[in-house]
Every structure is written in structure tokens, then in C-alpha cells.
Short mmCIF file of C-alpha atoms in Angstrom, two decimals:
data_model
loop_
_atom_site.label_atom_id
_atom_site.label_comp_id
_atom_site.label_asym_id
_atom_site.label_seq_id
_atom_site.Cartn_x
_atom_site.Cartn_y
_atom_site.Cartn_z
CA MET A 1 67.19 46.03 1.34
CA GLY A 2 64.08 47.39 2.95
CA ARG A 3 61.07 45.21 3.45
CA MET A 4 58.10 45.88 1.23
CA ASN A 5 55.39 47.51 3.33
CA ASP A 6 51.67 47.94 2.71
CA GLU A 7 52.11 51.38 1.23
CA ASP A 8 54.72 50.07 -1.26
CA LEU A 9 52.43 47.27 -2.29
CA SER A 10 49.42 49.57 -2.68
CA ARG A 11 51.45 51.92 -4.80
CA LEU A 12 52.59 49.10 -7.05
CA LEU A 13 49.04 47.89 -7.43
CA ARG A 14 47.78 51.38 -8.25
CA GLU A 15 50.53 51.77 -10.85
CA MET A 16 49.50 48.64 -12.71
CA PRO A 17 48.40 49.32 -16.29
CA ARG A 18 44.84 50.55 -16.26
CA GLU A 19 42.91 48.63 -18.86
CA GLU A 20 40.11 50.47 -20.54
CA PRO A 21 37.06 48.89 -22.15
CA SER A 22 36.79 48.80 -25.93
CA PHE A 23 35.15 51.74 -27.70
CA ASP A 24 32.03 49.71 -28.65
CA PHE A 25 31.58 48.17 -25.20
CA THR A 26 28.17 49.73 -24.53
CA ARG A 27 26.91 48.91 -28.00
CA SER A 28 27.94 45.26 -27.53
CA VAL A 29 26.12 45.10 -24.20
CA LEU A 30 22.92 46.49 -25.73
CA ALA A 31 23.19 44.03 -28.64
CA LYS A 32 23.50 41.14 -26.17
CA VAL A 33 20.47 42.39 -24.27
CA ASP A 34 18.46 42.51 -27.52
CA ALA A 35 19.60 39.03 -28.55
CA ARG A 36 18.61 37.61 -25.14
CA SER A 37 15.18 39.20 -25.23
CA ARG A 38 14.59 37.86 -28.77
CA SER A 39 15.59 34.34 -27.78
CA GLY A 40 13.51 34.75 -24.64
CA ARG A 41 10.46 35.66 -26.72
CA ARG A 42 11.14 32.70 -29.03
CA SER A 43 11.51 30.31 -26.18
CA ARG A 44 8.39 31.79 -24.55
CA GLY A 45 6.57 31.27 -27.85
CA ALA A 46 7.80 27.69 -28.00
CA VAL A 47 6.67 27.13 -24.43
CA VAL A 48 3.22 28.54 -25.21
CA ALA A 49 2.98 26.32 -28.30
CA TRP A 50 3.97 23.24 -26.33
CA VAL A 51 1.54 24.04 -23.53
CA GLY A 52 -1.22 24.60 -26.08
CA ALA A 53 -0.46 21.30 -27.79
CA ALA A 54 -0.38 19.52 -24.45
CA LEU A 55 -3.76 20.98 -23.45
CA LEU A 56 -5.24 20.02 -26.80
CA GLY A 57 -3.91 16.52 -26.32
CA VAL A 58 -5.50 16.38 -22.89
CA PHE A 59 -8.89 17.55 -24.18
CA LEU A 60 -8.86 15.13 -27.11
CA SER A 61 -7.84 12.21 -24.97
CA GLN A 62 -10.53 13.15 -22.43
CA GLY A 63 -13.17 13.12 -25.17
CA TYR A 64 -11.87 9.80 -26.46
CA LEU A 65 -11.82 8.28 -22.99
CA ARG A 66 -15.31 9.57 -22.23
CA GLU A 67 -16.63 8.01 -25.44
CA ARG A 68 -14.93 4.70 -24.64
CA TYR A 69 -16.40 4.76 -21.16
CA GLN A 70 -19.87 5.43 -22.48
CA ARG A 71 -19.53 2.64 -25.02
CA SER A 72 -18.41 0.17 -22.41
CA ARG A 73 -21.29 1.19 -20.16
CA ALA A 74 -23.74 0.72 -23.03
CA ALA A 75 -22.24 -2.69 -23.84
CA ALA A 76 -22.54 -3.73 -20.19
CA ARG A 77 -26.19 -2.63 -20.17
CA VAL A 78 -26.88 -4.62 -23.32
CA ARG A 79 -25.32 -7.69 -21.67
CA GLU A 80 -27.49 -7.17 -18.61
CA LEU A 81 -30.61 -6.93 -20.74
CA ARG A 82 -29.67 -10.06 -22.67
CA ASP A 83 -29.08 -12.00 -19.44
CA GLU A 84 -32.42 -10.79 -18.15
CA TYR A 85 -34.08 -11.83 -21.40
CA ARG A 86 -32.55 -15.30 -21.17
CA GLU A 87 -33.76 -15.65 -17.62
CA LEU A 88 -37.24 -14.61 -18.62
CA GLN A 89 -37.15 -17.05 -21.53
CA THR A 90 -36.20 -19.84 -19.16
CA GLU A 91 -38.99 -18.89 -16.78
CA LEU A 92 -41.49 -18.78 -19.59
CA GLU A 93 -40.41 -22.21 -20.82
CA LYS A 94 -40.82 -23.61 -17.33
CA LEU A 95 -44.28 -22.13 -17.12
CA ARG A 96 -45.19 -23.55 -20.49
CA THR A 97 -43.97 -27.00 -19.46
CA LEU A 98 -45.96 -26.71 -16.26
CA THR A 99 -49.00 -25.67 -18.19
CA ARG A 100 -48.62 -28.58 -20.57
CA GLU A 101 -48.39 -31.05 -17.67
CA LEU A 102 -51.47 -29.69 -15.95
CA GLU A 103 -54.92 -31.11 -16.92
CA PRO A 104 -57.49 -28.43 -17.76
CA VAL A 105 -60.33 -29.96 -15.69
CA LEU A 106 -62.73 -28.64 -13.11
CA PRO A 107 -63.47 -31.13 -10.24
CA LEU A 108 -67.24 -31.63 -9.80
CA GLY A 109 -67.24 -34.04 -6.90
CA GLY A 110 -67.82 -37.82 -6.73
CA THR A 111 -67.64 -40.80 -4.50
CA ASP A 112 -64.89 -42.92 -3.10
CA ASP A 113 -64.94 -44.89 -6.28
CA VAL A 114 -65.70 -42.27 -8.88
CA GLU A 115 -64.57 -38.65 -9.38
CA PHE A 116 -66.45 -36.36 -11.78
CA VAL A 117 -64.53 -33.59 -13.57
CA PHE A 118 -65.52 -31.07 -16.25
CA ASP A 119 -63.06 -30.85 -19.13
CA LEU A 120 -62.50 -27.15 -19.74
CA ARG A 121 -61.31 -27.86 -23.26
CA GLU A 122 -64.91 -28.68 -24.10
CA LEU A 123 -65.81 -25.17 -23.08
CA ALA A 124 -63.08 -23.82 -25.33
CA ARG A 125 -64.26 -26.00 -28.22
CA ARG A 126 -67.79 -24.78 -27.71
CA GLU A 127 -66.60 -21.20 -27.89
CA GLY A 128 -64.68 -21.92 -31.04
CA ASP A 129 -61.24 -21.40 -29.51
CA ARG A 130 -58.42 -23.78 -30.18
CA PRO A 131 -57.71 -25.96 -27.19
CA ARG A 132 -54.68 -24.66 -25.31
CA ALA A 133 -53.63 -27.92 -23.83
CA GLU A 134 -53.21 -31.42 -25.15
CA PRO A 135 -55.66 -34.10 -23.86
CA ALA A 136 -54.25 -36.01 -20.89
CA PHE A 137 -56.39 -39.22 -21.41
CA HIS A 138 -59.22 -40.75 -23.52
CA VAL A 139 -62.75 -39.43 -23.00
CA PRO A 140 -65.51 -42.13 -23.14
CA SER A 141 -68.00 -41.39 -25.91
CA ASP A 142 -71.20 -42.10 -23.84
CA MET A 143 -70.46 -39.43 -21.23
CA PRO A 144 -71.91 -35.93 -21.74
CA SER A 145 -69.36 -33.77 -23.40
CA GLY A 146 -67.21 -32.03 -20.93
CA ILE A 147 -67.84 -34.41 -18.00
CA GLU A 148 -65.51 -37.31 -17.37
CA GLU A 149 -65.47 -40.25 -15.11
CA ARG A 150 -62.29 -40.99 -13.25
CA LYS A 151 -61.40 -43.87 -11.10
CA PRO A 152 -59.13 -42.98 -8.15
CA MET B 1 18.35 52.06 -11.73
CA LEU B 2 14.62 52.71 -11.20
CA ARG B 3 14.37 53.75 -14.82
CA VAL B 4 16.25 50.64 -15.91
CA GLN B 5 13.73 48.56 -13.98
CA GLY B 6 11.05 50.26 -16.07
CA GLY B 7 12.81 49.05 -19.24
CA ASP B 8 14.46 52.38 -20.08
CA ARG B 9 17.33 51.41 -22.38
CA GLU B 10 18.82 54.87 -22.46
CA ALA B 11 19.10 54.89 -18.70
CA PHE B 12 20.71 51.45 -18.89
CA ALA B 13 23.22 52.63 -21.53
CA ALA B 14 24.12 55.58 -19.31
CA LEU B 15 24.69 53.22 -16.41
CA VAL B 16 26.98 51.06 -18.54
CA GLU B 17 28.98 54.10 -19.67
CA ARG B 18 29.44 55.26 -16.11
CA HIS B 19 30.70 51.98 -14.67
CA LYS B 20 32.29 50.07 -17.54
CA GLY B 21 35.81 51.47 -17.05
CA SER B 22 36.19 50.60 -13.38
CA LEU B 23 34.52 47.22 -13.83
CA VAL B 24 36.78 46.19 -16.73
CA ARG B 25 39.87 47.32 -14.77
CA PHE B 26 38.75 45.39 -11.71
CA LEU B 27 38.09 42.21 -13.71
CA THR B 28 41.35 42.55 -15.63
CA ALA B 29 43.26 42.80 -12.35
CA LEU B 30 41.47 39.65 -11.17
CA SER B 31 41.76 37.58 -14.32
CA ARG B 32 44.98 38.88 -15.85
CA ASP B 33 43.20 38.61 -19.20
CA ARG B 34 41.75 41.80 -20.61
CA ASP B 35 39.60 40.17 -23.28
CA ARG B 36 38.11 37.78 -20.80
CA ALA B 37 37.57 40.65 -18.37
CA GLU B 38 35.67 42.61 -20.98
CA GLU B 39 33.51 39.57 -21.83
CA VAL B 40 32.64 39.01 -18.19
CA ALA B 41 31.96 42.73 -17.67
CA GLN B 42 29.54 42.76 -20.60
CA ASP B 43 27.78 39.65 -19.29
CA ALA B 44 27.52 41.27 -15.86
CA PHE B 45 25.72 44.29 -17.34
CA VAL B 46 23.41 42.04 -19.38
CA ARG B 47 22.58 40.09 -16.26
CA LEU B 48 21.97 43.31 -14.38
CA PHE B 49 19.42 44.35 -17.00
CA GLU B 50 17.73 40.95 -17.17
CA PHE B 51 17.28 40.69 -13.43
CA SER B 52 16.84 44.40 -12.70
CA HIS B 53 13.54 43.60 -10.99
CA ARG B 54 15.51 41.92 -8.18
CA TYR B 55 17.48 45.06 -7.34
CA GLN B 56 16.31 47.05 -4.34
CA GLU B 57 17.43 50.65 -4.21
CA ARG B 58 19.50 51.15 -1.08
CA GLY B 59 22.33 53.23 -2.49
CA GLN B 60 24.46 50.11 -3.01
CA PHE B 61 24.44 49.81 -6.75
CA ARG B 62 28.20 49.49 -7.28
CA PRO B 63 28.69 46.63 -4.77
CA TYR B 64 25.63 44.93 -6.34
CA LEU B 65 27.10 45.16 -9.85
CA TYR B 66 30.56 44.00 -8.72
CA ARG B 67 29.01 41.08 -6.86
CA ILE B 68 27.35 39.95 -10.10
CA ALA B 69 30.63 40.32 -11.99
CA GLY B 70 32.63 38.52 -9.29
CA ASN B 71 30.18 35.60 -9.29
CA LEU B 72 30.32 35.33 -13.08
CA LEU B 73 34.12 35.33 -13.02
CA ARG B 74 34.15 32.69 -10.29
CA THR B 75 31.75 30.49 -12.27
CA GLU B 76 33.86 30.82 -15.35
CA ASP B 77 37.03 30.06 -13.40
CA ARG B 78 35.48 26.83 -12.17
CA LYS B 79 34.48 25.83 -15.70
CA ARG B 80 37.98 26.54 -16.96
CA ARG B 81 39.52 24.46 -14.18
CA ARG B 82 37.17 21.57 -14.96
CA ARG B 83 38.01 21.87 -18.65
CA ALA B 84 41.71 21.85 -17.82
CA ILE B 85 41.27 18.71 -15.74
CA LEU B 86 39.39 17.01 -18.58
CA LEU B 87 41.96 18.06 -21.13
CA LYS B 88 44.72 16.71 -18.94
CA ALA B 89 42.82 13.45 -18.44
CA PHE B 90 42.54 13.00 -22.18
CA GLY B 91 46.19 13.58 -22.83
CA GLY B 92 46.17 17.31 -23.24
CA ASN B 93 48.57 19.69 -21.59
CA GLY B 94 46.01 20.59 -18.95
CA THR B 95 45.35 24.06 -20.18
CA ASP B 96 43.39 25.76 -22.86
CA GLU B 97 44.98 29.10 -22.05
CA ALA B 98 45.61 31.32 -24.98
CA ALA B 99 49.03 32.77 -25.59
CA PRO B 100 50.05 35.53 -23.13
CA SER B 101 48.11 38.70 -23.84
CA PRO B 102 49.85 41.52 -25.70
CA GLN B 103 49.57 43.57 -22.50
CA THR B 104 51.69 41.00 -20.66
CA VAL B 105 54.23 40.78 -23.49
CA CYS B 106 54.56 44.56 -23.58
CA LEU B 107 55.18 44.95 -19.89
CA GLN B 108 58.80 46.09 -19.50
CA ASP B 109 59.05 46.30 -15.75
CA GLU B 110 60.12 42.97 -14.25
CA LEU B 111 58.54 43.77 -10.91
CA ARG B 112 55.28 44.72 -12.44
CA VAL B 113 55.25 41.53 -14.51
CA ARG B 114 55.89 39.58 -11.33
CA LEU B 115 53.18 41.54 -9.56
CA SER B 116 50.70 40.66 -12.26
CA GLU B 117 51.65 36.99 -12.04
CA ALA B 118 51.58 36.99 -8.25
CA LEU B 119 48.15 38.57 -8.28
CA SER B 120 46.84 35.92 -10.66
CA VAL B 121 47.87 33.05 -8.36
CA LEU B 122 46.29 34.68 -5.33
CA PRO B 123 43.00 32.99 -4.42
CA LEU B 124 40.00 34.98 -5.57
CA ARG B 125 38.79 35.56 -2.01
CA TYR B 126 42.00 37.52 -1.32
CA ARG B 127 42.47 38.97 -4.78
CA SER B 128 39.03 40.61 -5.06
CA PRO B 129 39.09 42.70 -1.87
CA LEU B 130 42.75 43.61 -2.39
CA VAL B 131 42.12 44.96 -5.89
CA LEU B 132 38.96 46.79 -4.82
CA ARG B 133 40.81 48.42 -1.93
CA ASP B 134 44.24 49.20 -3.40
CA VAL B 135 43.45 49.58 -7.09
CA GLU B 136 39.89 50.94 -7.11
CA GLY B 137 40.01 52.70 -3.73
CA TRP B 138 36.80 51.30 -2.30
CA SER B 139 35.84 51.59 1.35
CA TYR B 140 35.81 48.49 3.54
CA THR B 141 32.04 48.88 3.85
CA ASP B 142 31.44 48.81 0.11
CA ILE B 143 33.82 45.88 -0.33
CA ALA B 144 31.95 43.96 2.38
CA ARG B 145 28.66 44.62 0.60
CA ALA B 146 30.07 43.50 -2.75
CA MET B 147 31.44 40.31 -1.26
CA SER B 148 28.48 39.67 1.02
CA CYS B 149 30.65 39.36 4.11
CA ARG B 150 31.56 41.37 7.21
CA GLU B 151 34.05 44.24 7.25
CA GLY B 152 36.27 42.31 9.61
CA THR B 153 36.45 39.48 7.10
CA VAL B 154 37.33 41.95 4.36
CA LYS B 155 40.20 43.42 6.40
CA SER B 156 41.47 39.99 7.28
CA ARG B 157 41.46 38.84 3.68
CA ILE B 158 43.18 42.01 2.47
CA HIS B 159 45.86 41.53 5.10
CA ARG B 160 46.45 37.91 4.10
CA GLY B 161 46.45 38.82 0.42
CA ARG B 162 49.11 41.46 1.02
CA GLU B 163 51.20 38.99 3.01
CA ARG B 164 51.13 36.45 0.19
CA LEU B 165 51.96 39.05 -2.44
CA ARG B 166 54.83 40.32 -0.34
CA ARG B 167 56.27 36.81 -0.06
CA LEU B 168 56.07 36.34 -3.81
CA LEU B 169 57.50 39.77 -4.69
CA GLU B 170 60.17 40.13 -2.00
CA PRO B 171 62.93 38.59 -4.20
CA TYR B 172 62.26 41.29 -6.77
CA TRP B 173 61.99 44.17 -4.31
CA ASN B 174 65.07 46.33 -4.15
CA GLY B 175 64.78 48.59 -1.09
CA GLY B 176 61.87 50.54 -2.44
CA ARG B 177 63.01 50.71 -6.01
CA PRO B 178 61.89 48.28 -8.70
CA TRP B 179 64.66 46.19 -10.24
CA ALA B 180 64.19 47.79 -13.60
CA GLU B 181 65.67 51.04 -12.28
#
């Protein structure tokens, strides 16, 4: 029995049944190409829709965030103004207290024993204004109005 | 192919008509399943059309097309092997092979049946160049381009493929005459 050589093997391979494609092979290929391009267009459309929706979402959320930011800034400003107002109120109250404690008198001189002052409220009374400060002490009736005697 | 790249469907249809026969024969010889070969051949043409923009005209269209088809067949082979492993793992018989094709059943010649079987168990890296050379009559250069390897590698693989086939077929070889005679 002779050994099978390359030529024998090649011949056998060449003699194998030659399969032919089906008669509608080309038509099937074209149909597959059409189907793929349709699904490609659909998927492209879906991608475009998703991208559009995502962009819209981004814009809306940006507008919402911007509005929230502006509101929070406005609220912070209002708080600042209120704090400032409270501080000013406190300052004003202190000034009012100070004013109340001060005597509205004008020193006129005097001696070691006596000090003469002019009560400015008298001036205000003369001009018809309401006195702005409460009297600090009793004014003797025999002294000229406005001038007071004080002992050190 | 330039016209196909421009979206010319008629040019594409003409290309399919020209090459479908040899491609189906090549894939049938590789897969031993004509229906599967036709499916893969169709997918190869579809892929060719879809990615026609990647093709660069250098007079190597046929190796380019066969490379696509070979890769598709290889991918499908891997999926089938994985499926077979899963089927086996879940108590199946390890195969989802259909019944032998009518072509196999009709083959009368014992040697040719054995040849077909021997070819199917040959690894794809030996089977492809052997079929392209001995069945389709390609040059070593074209085979190398189709398989993206050197000519020396092609020759070596063809030689090894022939050695393996010879070992499998020797018991059925009768001094140059098939056993059926």
C-alpha cells in the first residue's frame, strides 16, 4: 500500500463536493444590510433623543440651581442687614441711656464752695420745645430761671 | 469596492455575486456545515458593506473578505464551544449540534466521508490555509494576506495540516485508490 502523498491529498480535497450558495443568497445579504441600516437609524434616533433629554435635564437643573443659589444669597444678605440693624439698635439704645444720664447744664463758673450752671432745659422751655431730658435734681425757686447753685 | 464605499448597492450586489460561490465553498470546507457556512458568508458580506470605509484599495480584496469571514467563523466557533461547555455543565450532552447534514448522509465514498471528518477536527489555523491552497487554489501570498501572517508561516501550517490529515486518513488509503473502488 503506497503512502498518501501531498498530490493525493490535494486531489482528494479538490474532489470534495463543491457546495454552492442558495439561489437567493444575494437578496438575503441585501435584506440584512437594509435591516441593519434601519435598526442603526432607530438606535441613532434613540441616542439623539436620549442626548436631547439629558441636555434638557442639564439646562433645567442649572436654572433651578441658579435660582436656589440666588435665593440663598438674598437670604444671607437679609440676615446680614438684620444683624446690622440689631447692632445699630443696640448702639442707639446705649446712646439714649447715655443721654438720659447726662445733665443738660452749661457750667458758668463759681468758687471752691459754689458752682454755677445754666440749665439748658430752661432754654428749651423758653423756646417752647419739650425738654429732652429728665431733671437730675430740684431747682431752688429763688434762683433766676436757668441758673442753679451747686455745692461740690 | 470604491463604488461600494460610496453606498452603491448595485456595485455591492455585483461583488456578492462574484465572490459568494468561492466563499461559501471555503466556509463549508472549514465548518462541515453548509447552512452555517452560508449564514457566516452572508454576515461577512454584510460586515464588508457596513465597514467598507475601513477598506483601503491595494488589490487585496479577496484576502480582506476571507479574513472577515474567517474571523466571524472563529468567533462563532468559540461561542459554540462555550455553549457546549455550559450545556454539559447543566447536564446536557455537551453539544447542540444538529443532526448530520443531508450532504454528509448522502456521501457514498467512505474515504471522502473520512476526509470531511478529518478536516473538521483539524485546528482552524491549519484547516484554513490548507483549504485555501488545495481547494480554492490560492497563492501563498494571498493566503498570508488573508490570515495576516507571513508566507513562511502559511507553508508551515499547510505542511502540518497535511501531515495530520494523512495520519487520520492513512487507514482508509488503499495504494492510491479509495476504498470504495
